[in-house]
Amino acid sequence: MRMVDLIAKKRDGKELTTEEINFVIEGYTKGDIPDYQVSAWAMAIYFQDMSERERADLTMAMVNSGDTIDLSAIEGIKVDKHSTGGVGDTTTLVLAPLVAALDIPVAKMSGRGLGHTGGTIDKLESIEGFHVEISTDEFVNLVNTHKIAVIGQTGNLTPADKKLYALRDVTGTVNSIPLIASSIMSKKIAAGSDAIVLDVKTGAGAFMKTAEDAKKLAHAMVSIGNNVGRKTMAVISDMSQPLGRAIGNSLEVQEAIDTLRGRGPADLEELCLALGRQMVYLAGKAASLEEAEEQLKEVIRNGKALDKFKEFIANQGGNPAVADDPSLLPQASFLIEVPARQDGVVAEIVADEIGTAAMLLGAGRATKDSEIDLAVGLMLNKKIGDRVQAGESLVTIHANRENVDDVIEKIYANIRIGDHAEAPVLVHDIVTE
Ligand code: URA
Ligand code: CA
């Protein structure tokens, strides 16, 4: 087999065989096939697309390029959840204990990563003592006994994806549905769960700016999952404005605790229920999505969800008292209000730019070596569709520096007040095939 022939075949719109796709991915991972040939191949895929079979083959070739996690020692159906990324997305912190409270095993491998705020692990580390440096045996034991544990990323997962994603980043081939879908799904499949629930975001703060593109990506990922034997469903959700009110690490932990008590922001609760009911259904604990949702609401009402959160924190060395006393979380030194400059209705809150404002305070990493300040961030006091009077606070800045003029400027530039606006639809679509 010659790489040049496979580039030409795809360029001409023909379907590649399983062997041909394996040849490209194995050769590229080993370093036998050079970057320039793989970039031409990726560009051919960008223009010619891939069939469902090719997408599944590409995904599995990347899964098989490195280690895979074996969760078979954990009893029950393991359901993982993945979000394509947004601003102030606190859902994992809520969903993990919420679903575990229904005796569904949550074996979460998580990262830190770059972004407007830290990853799930950074957020959890704002709880004193909490740590994810546990052995695989301990991880398995915790999930079998308590149904929930979080561990840091281990092993050399999907090296082919790492290499290909970095190459796509500099060759104009990131924005391709078959390449994005196989990239995301390869990582989820290598992480070992039996079923996968996807939260595909759409809007300014998302990868996919329109609901139509988000739907195409969701279908592509759901079909890959189902074709390789992992039950998969997706929710398409709005990310035109940040989710919930909190953007920041300890602020989001507090927001998650409020939501587990049934007192969280309406949009965050709605999305957690939409994703949670798919997780419960795929885990085989409910006969329908409606029944699954009732079960979730019940464990919020009866306090089991919050108790599960405390149990989870204590198991991994953290102080569970934070659940009842949020002042135990890191607190910023300065609280600064950003008042509205006119009367009206909030018409726009540009998610990614507001996320960047939180990052300027130190809530997220600009480069992989930057330090995160767990205490800082933003609290949105108004969301799209809310009426506001001049002088009323739009946002509360939690800062550890006194001068935050840069942050205030960014907030004013990205919250627009108009005459009328409606709250955006949060859940656009449910994708099951
Ligand atoms: N996120 C990924 O992990 N891969 C892509 O290709 C795009 C977004
Ligand atoms: Ca939030």
Short mmCIF file of C-alpha atoms and ligand atoms in Angstrom, two decimals:
data_model
loop_
_atom_site.label_atom_id
_atom_site.label_comp_id
_atom_site.label_asym_id
_atom_site.label_seq_id
_atom_site.Cartn_x
_atom_site.Cartn_y
_atom_site.Cartn_z
CA MET A 1 0.00 0.00 0.00
CA ARG A 2 1.24 3.49 -0.78
CA MET A 3 0.06 6.59 1.05
CA VAL A 4 0.00 8.64 -2.15
CA ASP A 5 -2.63 6.30 -3.64
CA LEU A 6 -4.83 6.60 -0.54
CA ILE A 7 -4.66 10.40 -0.70
CA ALA A 8 -5.69 10.30 -4.38
CA LYS A 9 -8.46 7.80 -3.69
CA LYS A 10 -10.02 10.03 -1.04
CA ARG A 11 -9.41 13.15 -3.15
CA ASP A 12 -11.51 11.50 -5.88
CA GLY A 13 -14.35 10.85 -3.43
CA LYS A 14 -13.94 7.06 -3.10
CA GLU A 15 -14.48 5.06 0.07
CA LEU A 16 -11.39 3.75 1.90
CA THR A 17 -11.35 0.18 3.19
CA THR A 18 -10.79 -0.71 6.87
CA GLU A 19 -7.27 -1.93 6.00
CA GLU A 20 -6.47 1.32 4.22
CA ILE A 21 -7.60 3.45 7.18
CA ASN A 22 -5.61 1.27 9.58
CA PHE A 23 -2.57 1.63 7.33
CA VAL A 24 -2.74 5.44 7.51
CA ILE A 25 -3.27 5.64 11.27
CA GLU A 26 -0.70 2.99 12.20
CA GLY A 27 1.86 4.44 9.79
CA TYR A 28 1.30 7.96 11.05
CA THR A 29 1.49 7.00 14.74
CA LYS A 30 4.77 5.15 14.17
CA GLY A 31 6.23 8.04 12.19
CA ASP A 32 6.47 6.06 8.92
CA ILE A 33 4.08 8.41 7.11
CA PRO A 34 5.10 12.09 7.10
CA ASP A 35 2.97 15.04 8.21
CA TYR A 36 2.68 16.47 4.69
CA GLN A 37 0.98 13.35 3.36
CA VAL A 38 -1.40 13.09 6.30
CA SER A 39 -2.30 16.77 5.98
CA ALA A 40 -3.18 16.26 2.30
CA TRP A 41 -5.26 13.23 3.32
CA ALA A 42 -7.07 15.21 6.03
CA MET A 43 -7.80 17.98 3.51
CA ALA A 44 -9.23 15.38 1.10
CA ILE A 45 -11.52 14.16 3.93
CA TYR A 46 -12.47 17.75 4.67
CA PHE A 47 -13.81 18.13 1.10
CA GLN A 48 -15.00 14.57 0.38
CA ASP A 49 -16.36 13.50 3.78
CA MET A 50 -16.38 9.89 5.02
CA SER A 51 -19.08 7.23 5.06
CA GLU A 52 -20.46 6.00 8.40
CA ARG A 53 -18.31 2.89 8.09
CA GLU A 54 -15.15 4.87 7.39
CA ARG A 55 -15.87 7.11 10.41
CA ALA A 56 -16.24 4.10 12.70
CA ASP A 57 -13.05 2.56 11.28
CA LEU A 58 -11.09 5.79 11.74
CA THR A 59 -12.32 6.04 15.34
CA MET A 60 -11.31 2.46 16.18
CA ALA A 61 -7.93 2.85 14.45
CA MET A 62 -7.22 5.79 16.76
CA VAL A 63 -8.52 3.90 19.83
CA ASN A 64 -6.14 1.04 18.96
CA SER A 65 -3.15 3.37 18.51
CA GLY A 66 -2.55 3.46 22.29
CA ASP A 67 -3.66 2.19 25.69
CA THR A 68 -7.30 1.60 26.50
CA ILE A 69 -8.83 1.60 29.98
CA ASP A 70 -10.34 -1.64 31.20
CA LEU A 71 -13.27 -0.94 33.52
CA SER A 72 -14.50 -4.53 33.56
CA ALA A 73 -13.65 -4.88 37.28
CA ILE A 74 -16.39 -2.35 37.96
CA GLU A 75 -19.84 -3.91 38.23
CA GLY A 76 -22.76 -2.58 36.21
CA ILE A 77 -23.14 -0.51 33.08
CA LYS A 78 -20.68 2.38 33.12
CA VAL A 79 -22.02 5.51 31.46
CA ASP A 80 -19.69 8.38 30.61
CA LYS A 81 -20.70 11.93 29.75
CA HIS A 82 -18.86 14.30 27.47
CA SER A 83 -19.40 17.96 26.69
CA THR A 84 -17.97 19.55 23.55
CA GLY A 85 -16.97 22.45 25.77
CA GLY A 86 -18.56 25.65 26.91
CA VAL A 87 -18.33 28.46 29.41
CA GLY A 88 -19.21 27.95 33.07
CA ASP A 89 -20.34 24.39 32.28
CA THR A 90 -20.85 22.97 35.74
CA THR A 91 -22.80 19.89 34.63
CA THR A 92 -20.22 17.18 35.42
CA LEU A 93 -19.96 18.30 39.05
CA VAL A 94 -23.73 17.94 39.39
CA LEU A 95 -24.27 14.85 37.25
CA ALA A 96 -21.64 12.60 38.77
CA PRO A 97 -23.16 12.48 42.30
CA LEU A 98 -26.72 12.83 40.97
CA VAL A 99 -26.47 9.71 38.83
CA ALA A 100 -24.39 7.79 41.40
CA ALA A 101 -27.17 8.44 43.93
CA LEU A 102 -29.28 6.09 41.77
CA ASP A 103 -26.62 3.35 42.16
CA ILE A 104 -25.26 3.87 38.66
CA PRO A 105 -21.46 3.51 38.60
CA VAL A 106 -19.66 6.76 37.74
CA ALA A 107 -16.02 6.01 36.98
CA LYS A 108 -14.78 9.38 35.83
CA MET A 109 -11.41 10.01 34.32
CA SER A 110 -10.91 13.73 34.02
CA GLY A 111 -8.43 16.35 32.99
CA ARG A 112 -7.27 19.83 33.81
CA GLY A 113 -6.64 21.32 30.43
CA LEU A 114 -6.85 24.77 29.00
CA GLY A 115 -9.92 26.93 29.04
CA HIS A 116 -11.81 29.80 30.59
CA THR A 117 -11.87 27.94 33.90
CA GLY A 118 -10.07 24.81 35.02
CA GLY A 119 -11.27 21.30 34.23
CA THR A 120 -13.40 19.16 36.53
CA ILE A 121 -10.37 18.16 38.59
CA ASP A 122 -9.25 21.75 39.16
CA LYS A 123 -12.74 22.66 40.28
CA LEU A 124 -12.90 19.75 42.73
CA GLU A 125 -9.47 20.64 44.10
CA SER A 126 -10.92 23.89 45.39
CA ILE A 127 -12.26 21.65 48.16
CA GLU A 128 -9.58 21.39 50.84
CA GLY A 129 -7.86 18.00 50.84
CA PHE A 130 -9.61 16.59 47.79
CA HIS A 131 -7.23 14.68 45.53
CA VAL A 132 -7.40 12.48 42.44
CA GLU A 133 -3.99 10.83 42.83
CA ILE A 134 -5.39 7.40 43.67
CA SER A 135 -4.31 3.99 42.39
CA THR A 136 -6.34 2.13 39.81
CA ASP A 137 -7.23 -0.48 42.46
CA GLU A 138 -8.49 2.18 44.82
CA PHE A 139 -10.46 3.78 41.99
CA VAL A 140 -12.17 0.48 41.14
CA ASN A 141 -12.88 -0.22 44.83
CA LEU A 142 -14.40 3.20 45.40
CA VAL A 143 -16.71 2.87 42.41
CA ASN A 144 -17.78 -0.65 43.38
CA THR A 145 -18.47 0.40 46.97
CA HIS A 146 -19.72 3.98 46.60
CA LYS A 147 -20.62 4.15 42.87
CA ILE A 148 -18.45 7.21 42.32
CA ALA A 149 -14.80 8.21 41.95
CA VAL A 150 -12.70 10.58 39.88
CA ILE A 151 -9.15 9.86 38.79
CA GLY A 152 -6.64 11.91 36.76
CA GLN A 153 -5.86 10.94 33.21
CA THR A 154 -3.53 7.95 33.08
CA GLY A 155 -1.92 5.98 30.29
CA ASN A 156 -1.06 6.83 26.73
CA LEU A 157 -4.59 7.18 25.32
CA THR A 158 -5.16 7.73 21.57
CA PRO A 159 -1.69 8.99 20.56
CA ALA A 160 -2.87 8.98 16.91
CA ASP A 161 -5.55 11.52 17.78
CA LYS A 162 -3.05 13.75 19.61
CA LYS A 163 -0.80 13.82 16.57
CA LEU A 164 -3.61 14.22 14.03
CA TYR A 165 -5.43 16.91 16.03
CA ALA A 166 -2.22 18.96 16.33
CA LEU A 167 -1.63 18.60 12.59
CA ARG A 168 -5.23 19.57 11.74
CA ASP A 169 -4.86 22.62 13.96
CA VAL A 170 -2.20 24.07 11.64
CA THR A 171 -3.52 22.83 8.28
CA GLY A 172 -7.07 24.20 8.23
CA THR A 173 -8.69 20.81 8.78
CA VAL A 174 -10.08 21.06 12.30
CA ASN A 175 -13.57 21.97 11.18
CA SER A 176 -14.57 18.68 9.56
CA ILE A 177 -17.46 16.64 10.97
CA PRO A 178 -15.94 13.18 10.35
CA LEU A 179 -12.59 14.29 11.80
CA ILE A 180 -14.08 16.00 14.88
CA ALA A 181 -16.51 13.14 15.56
CA SER A 182 -13.84 10.44 15.31
CA SER A 183 -11.42 12.49 17.42
CA ILE A 184 -13.87 12.98 20.30
CA MET A 185 -15.30 9.46 20.15
CA SER A 186 -11.88 7.79 20.04
CA LYS A 187 -11.00 9.38 23.40
CA LYS A 188 -14.33 8.42 24.98
CA ILE A 189 -14.13 4.83 23.73
CA ALA A 190 -10.52 4.42 24.88
CA ALA A 191 -11.64 5.60 28.34
CA GLY A 192 -13.60 2.37 28.67
CA SER A 193 -17.25 3.09 29.47
CA ASP A 194 -20.11 1.00 28.09
CA ALA A 195 -22.38 3.87 27.12
CA ILE A 196 -21.82 7.52 26.32
CA VAL A 197 -23.99 10.62 26.68
CA LEU A 198 -22.87 13.64 24.68
CA ASP A 199 -23.65 17.29 25.29
CA VAL A 200 -23.08 19.03 21.97
CA LYS A 201 -23.04 22.78 22.43
CA THR A 202 -24.13 25.36 19.92
CA GLY A 203 -23.78 29.16 19.89
CA ALA A 204 -21.05 31.78 20.39
CA GLY A 205 -19.29 29.87 23.16
CA ALA A 206 -19.30 26.58 21.24
CA PHE A 207 -17.28 24.82 18.60
CA MET A 208 -20.37 24.54 16.39
CA LYS A 209 -21.83 28.01 15.96
CA THR A 210 -25.19 26.92 14.49
CA ALA A 211 -27.75 24.40 15.72
CA GLU A 212 -27.73 22.75 12.29
CA ASP A 213 -23.97 22.02 12.43
CA ALA A 214 -24.26 20.88 16.03
CA LYS A 215 -26.96 18.43 14.97
CA LYS A 216 -24.77 17.02 12.20
CA LEU A 217 -21.90 16.54 14.64
CA ALA A 218 -24.20 14.92 17.20
CA HIS A 219 -25.57 12.47 14.62
CA ALA A 220 -22.05 11.64 13.49
CA MET A 221 -20.89 10.87 17.04
CA VAL A 222 -24.01 8.94 18.05
CA SER A 223 -23.72 6.82 14.95
CA ILE A 224 -20.02 6.09 15.54
CA GLY A 225 -20.74 5.03 19.12
CA ASN A 226 -23.62 2.77 18.20
CA ASN A 227 -21.65 1.28 15.28
CA VAL A 228 -18.76 0.25 17.53
CA GLY A 229 -20.94 -1.24 20.26
CA ARG A 230 -21.23 1.64 22.74
CA LYS A 231 -24.77 2.86 23.27
CA THR A 232 -24.67 6.59 22.64
CA MET A 233 -27.13 9.49 22.85
CA ALA A 234 -26.74 13.24 22.61
CA VAL A 235 -28.33 16.48 23.72
CA ILE A 236 -27.84 19.64 21.69
CA SER A 237 -27.74 22.57 24.07
CA ASP A 238 -27.39 26.32 23.91
CA MET A 239 -24.04 27.95 24.60
CA SER A 240 -24.79 31.42 23.30
CA GLN A 241 -24.60 32.61 26.92
CA PRO A 242 -22.70 30.93 29.78
CA LEU A 243 -24.51 28.10 31.58
CA GLY A 244 -25.82 28.89 35.06
CA ARG A 245 -24.51 31.96 36.86
CA ALA A 246 -21.05 30.97 38.09
CA ILE A 247 -17.89 31.01 35.96
CA GLY A 248 -14.88 30.07 38.05
CA ASN A 249 -13.64 27.06 39.96
CA SER A 250 -14.82 27.31 43.57
CA LEU A 251 -17.79 29.40 42.40
CA GLU A 252 -18.89 26.52 40.19
CA VAL A 253 -18.46 24.02 43.01
CA GLN A 254 -20.84 26.11 45.05
CA GLU A 255 -23.24 26.32 42.11
CA ALA A 256 -23.14 22.53 41.76
CA ILE A 257 -23.93 22.12 45.47
CA ASP A 258 -26.89 24.51 45.15
CA THR A 259 -28.16 22.53 42.16
CA LEU A 260 -27.85 19.21 44.01
CA ARG A 261 -30.04 20.78 46.70
CA GLY A 262 -32.62 21.76 44.09
CA ARG A 263 -31.75 25.45 44.40
CA GLY A 264 -29.53 25.91 41.39
CA PRO A 265 -30.02 28.14 38.35
CA ALA A 266 -32.93 26.95 36.18
CA ASP A 267 -30.88 26.42 33.00
CA LEU A 268 -28.19 24.38 34.75
CA GLU A 269 -30.81 22.19 36.41
CA GLU A 270 -32.68 21.71 33.13
CA LEU A 271 -29.55 20.62 31.28
CA CYS A 272 -28.46 18.29 34.10
CA LEU A 273 -31.86 16.60 33.99
CA ALA A 274 -31.75 16.31 30.17
CA LEU A 275 -28.31 14.68 30.25
CA GLY A 276 -28.93 12.75 33.46
CA ARG A 277 -32.07 11.06 32.18
CA GLN A 278 -30.16 9.74 29.18
CA MET A 279 -27.45 8.40 31.49
CA VAL A 280 -30.01 6.68 33.72
CA TYR A 281 -31.82 5.24 30.70
CA LEU A 282 -28.65 3.94 29.04
CA ALA A 283 -27.58 2.41 32.37
CA GLY A 284 -30.76 0.34 32.19
CA LYS A 285 -32.26 1.79 35.39
CA ALA A 286 -35.43 3.18 33.80
CA ALA A 287 -37.77 2.02 31.06
CA SER A 288 -38.16 5.49 29.57
CA LEU A 289 -36.52 8.90 29.65
CA GLU A 290 -39.52 10.29 31.55
CA GLU A 291 -39.20 7.64 34.25
CA ALA A 292 -35.47 8.35 34.44
CA GLU A 293 -36.12 12.05 34.98
CA GLU A 294 -38.57 11.31 37.82
CA GLN A 295 -35.91 9.23 39.57
CA LEU A 296 -33.40 12.07 39.30
CA LYS A 297 -35.84 14.62 40.67
CA GLU A 298 -36.60 12.29 43.56
CA VAL A 299 -32.96 12.02 44.72
CA ILE A 300 -32.65 15.80 44.58
CA ARG A 301 -35.83 16.15 46.65
CA ASN A 302 -34.97 13.54 49.26
CA GLY A 303 -31.36 14.72 49.74
CA LYS A 304 -29.66 11.55 48.48
CA ALA A 305 -27.91 13.44 45.66
CA LEU A 306 -26.32 15.90 48.08
CA ASP A 307 -25.41 13.07 50.51
CA LYS A 308 -23.69 11.26 47.61
CA PHE A 309 -21.69 14.40 46.88
CA LYS A 310 -20.50 14.55 50.52
CA GLU A 311 -19.62 10.85 50.51
CA PHE A 312 -17.66 11.26 47.26
CA ILE A 313 -15.70 14.27 48.60
CA ALA A 314 -14.87 12.51 51.88
CA ASN A 315 -13.75 9.33 50.07
CA GLN A 316 -11.12 11.30 48.18
CA GLY A 317 -9.76 13.21 51.16
CA GLY A 318 -11.86 16.35 50.92
CA ASN A 319 -13.80 18.13 53.63
CA PRO A 320 -17.49 17.29 53.08
CA ALA A 321 -18.54 20.19 55.32
CA VAL A 322 -18.21 22.50 52.28
CA ALA A 323 -21.59 21.19 51.17
CA ASP A 324 -23.23 22.91 54.14
CA ASP A 325 -20.82 25.81 54.55
CA PRO A 326 -19.59 27.21 51.22
CA SER A 327 -17.45 29.79 53.05
CA LEU A 328 -14.98 26.92 53.50
CA LEU A 329 -14.20 27.18 49.77
CA PRO A 330 -11.45 29.58 48.63
CA GLN A 331 -12.81 33.15 48.69
CA ALA A 332 -11.63 36.08 46.59
CA SER A 333 -10.44 39.25 48.36
CA PHE A 334 -12.42 41.75 46.29
CA LEU A 335 -16.06 41.67 45.17
CA ILE A 336 -16.74 44.27 42.50
CA GLU A 337 -20.17 44.95 40.99
CA VAL A 338 -20.61 45.86 37.33
CA PRO A 339 -23.74 48.04 37.14
CA ALA A 340 -25.99 48.33 34.08
CA ARG A 341 -25.57 51.69 32.34
CA GLN A 342 -29.14 51.81 31.05
CA ASP A 343 -32.62 50.38 31.57
CA GLY A 344 -33.76 47.56 29.31
CA VAL A 345 -33.64 43.82 28.79
CA VAL A 346 -30.45 41.79 28.55
CA ALA A 347 -30.31 40.78 24.88
CA GLU A 348 -26.88 39.22 24.54
CA ILE A 349 -24.15 37.76 26.80
CA VAL A 350 -21.37 36.59 24.48
CA ALA A 351 -20.33 33.33 26.11
CA ASP A 352 -16.76 32.92 24.93
CA GLU A 353 -15.82 36.57 25.57
CA ILE A 354 -17.29 36.48 29.08
CA GLY A 355 -15.31 33.28 29.60
CA THR A 356 -12.19 35.14 28.57
CA ALA A 357 -13.01 37.85 31.13
CA ALA A 358 -12.99 35.13 33.84
CA MET A 359 -9.68 33.88 32.48
CA LEU A 360 -8.16 37.37 32.76
CA LEU A 361 -8.87 37.16 36.50
CA GLY A 362 -6.92 33.90 36.65
CA ALA A 363 -9.83 31.40 36.65
CA GLY A 364 -8.39 29.45 33.71
CA ARG A 365 -5.07 28.57 32.14
CA ALA A 366 -3.83 30.61 29.19
CA THR A 367 -0.94 28.15 28.65
CA LYS A 368 -0.55 24.68 30.09
CA ASP A 369 1.94 25.90 32.71
CA SER A 370 -0.15 28.79 34.06
CA GLU A 371 -1.38 28.65 37.63
CA ILE A 372 -5.09 28.78 38.31
CA ASP A 373 -6.60 30.95 41.03
CA LEU A 374 -9.44 28.76 42.34
CA ALA A 375 -11.19 31.61 44.19
CA VAL A 376 -11.74 34.05 41.33
CA GLY A 377 -14.41 34.30 38.66
CA LEU A 378 -17.68 35.90 37.70
CA MET A 379 -21.25 35.62 38.94
CA LEU A 380 -23.85 36.62 36.37
CA ASN A 381 -26.69 38.44 38.13
CA LYS A 382 -28.70 38.75 34.92
CA LYS A 383 -29.20 36.40 32.01
CA ILE A 384 -30.63 36.89 28.54
CA GLY A 385 -34.29 37.95 28.76
CA ASP A 386 -33.95 39.47 32.25
CA ARG A 387 -35.15 43.03 32.77
CA VAL A 388 -32.57 45.39 34.24
CA GLN A 389 -32.52 48.96 35.55
CA ALA A 390 -29.62 51.38 35.23
CA GLY A 391 -27.39 50.91 38.28
CA GLU A 392 -28.42 47.33 38.97
CA SER A 393 -25.55 44.85 39.02
CA LEU A 394 -25.11 42.75 35.85
CA VAL A 395 -22.13 40.81 37.10
CA THR A 396 -20.24 40.40 40.37
CA ILE A 397 -16.50 40.09 39.84
CA HIS A 398 -14.64 37.91 42.37
CA ALA A 399 -11.03 39.05 42.11
CA ASN A 400 -7.74 38.79 43.89
CA ARG A 401 -6.50 42.08 42.45
CA GLU A 402 -7.88 45.51 43.15
CA ASN A 403 -7.79 46.97 39.65
CA VAL A 404 -10.02 45.01 37.29
CA ASP A 405 -10.63 47.69 34.63
CA ASP A 406 -9.66 45.25 31.84
CA VAL A 407 -12.27 42.76 33.03
CA ILE A 408 -14.98 45.40 33.43
CA GLU A 409 -14.30 46.68 29.92
CA LYS A 410 -14.62 43.18 28.49
CA ILE A 411 -17.89 42.61 30.34
CA TYR A 412 -19.45 45.86 29.07
CA ALA A 413 -18.32 45.07 25.52
CA ASN A 414 -20.02 41.68 25.63
CA ILE A 415 -23.30 42.19 27.46
CA ARG A 416 -25.80 44.03 25.28
CA ILE A 417 -28.93 45.60 26.70
CA GLY A 418 -31.82 46.09 24.30
CA ASP A 419 -35.55 46.74 24.31
CA HIS A 420 -36.73 43.17 24.37
CA ALA A 421 -35.28 39.68 24.23
CA GLU A 422 -36.39 36.22 25.23
CA ALA A 423 -34.36 33.65 27.10
CA PRO A 424 -32.86 31.32 24.45
CA VAL A 425 -34.13 27.76 24.15
CA LEU A 426 -31.69 25.66 26.19
CA VAL A 427 -32.20 22.14 24.87
CA HIS A 428 -32.44 22.31 21.09
CA ASP A 429 -32.64 18.66 20.30
CA ILE A 430 -32.23 15.10 21.52
CA VAL A 431 -30.28 12.81 19.21
CA THR A 432 -30.66 9.07 19.67
CA GLU A 433 -29.48 7.68 16.34
N1 URA B 1 -12.24 18.38 20.17
C1 URA B 1 -11.56 17.26 19.91
O1 URA B 1 -11.22 16.53 20.84
N2 URA B 1 -11.25 16.93 18.66
C2 URA B 1 -11.60 17.69 17.61
O2 URA B 1 -11.30 17.34 16.49
C3 URA B 1 -12.31 18.88 17.87
C4 URA B 1 -12.63 19.19 19.17
CA CA B 2 -21.95 27.79 35.62
#
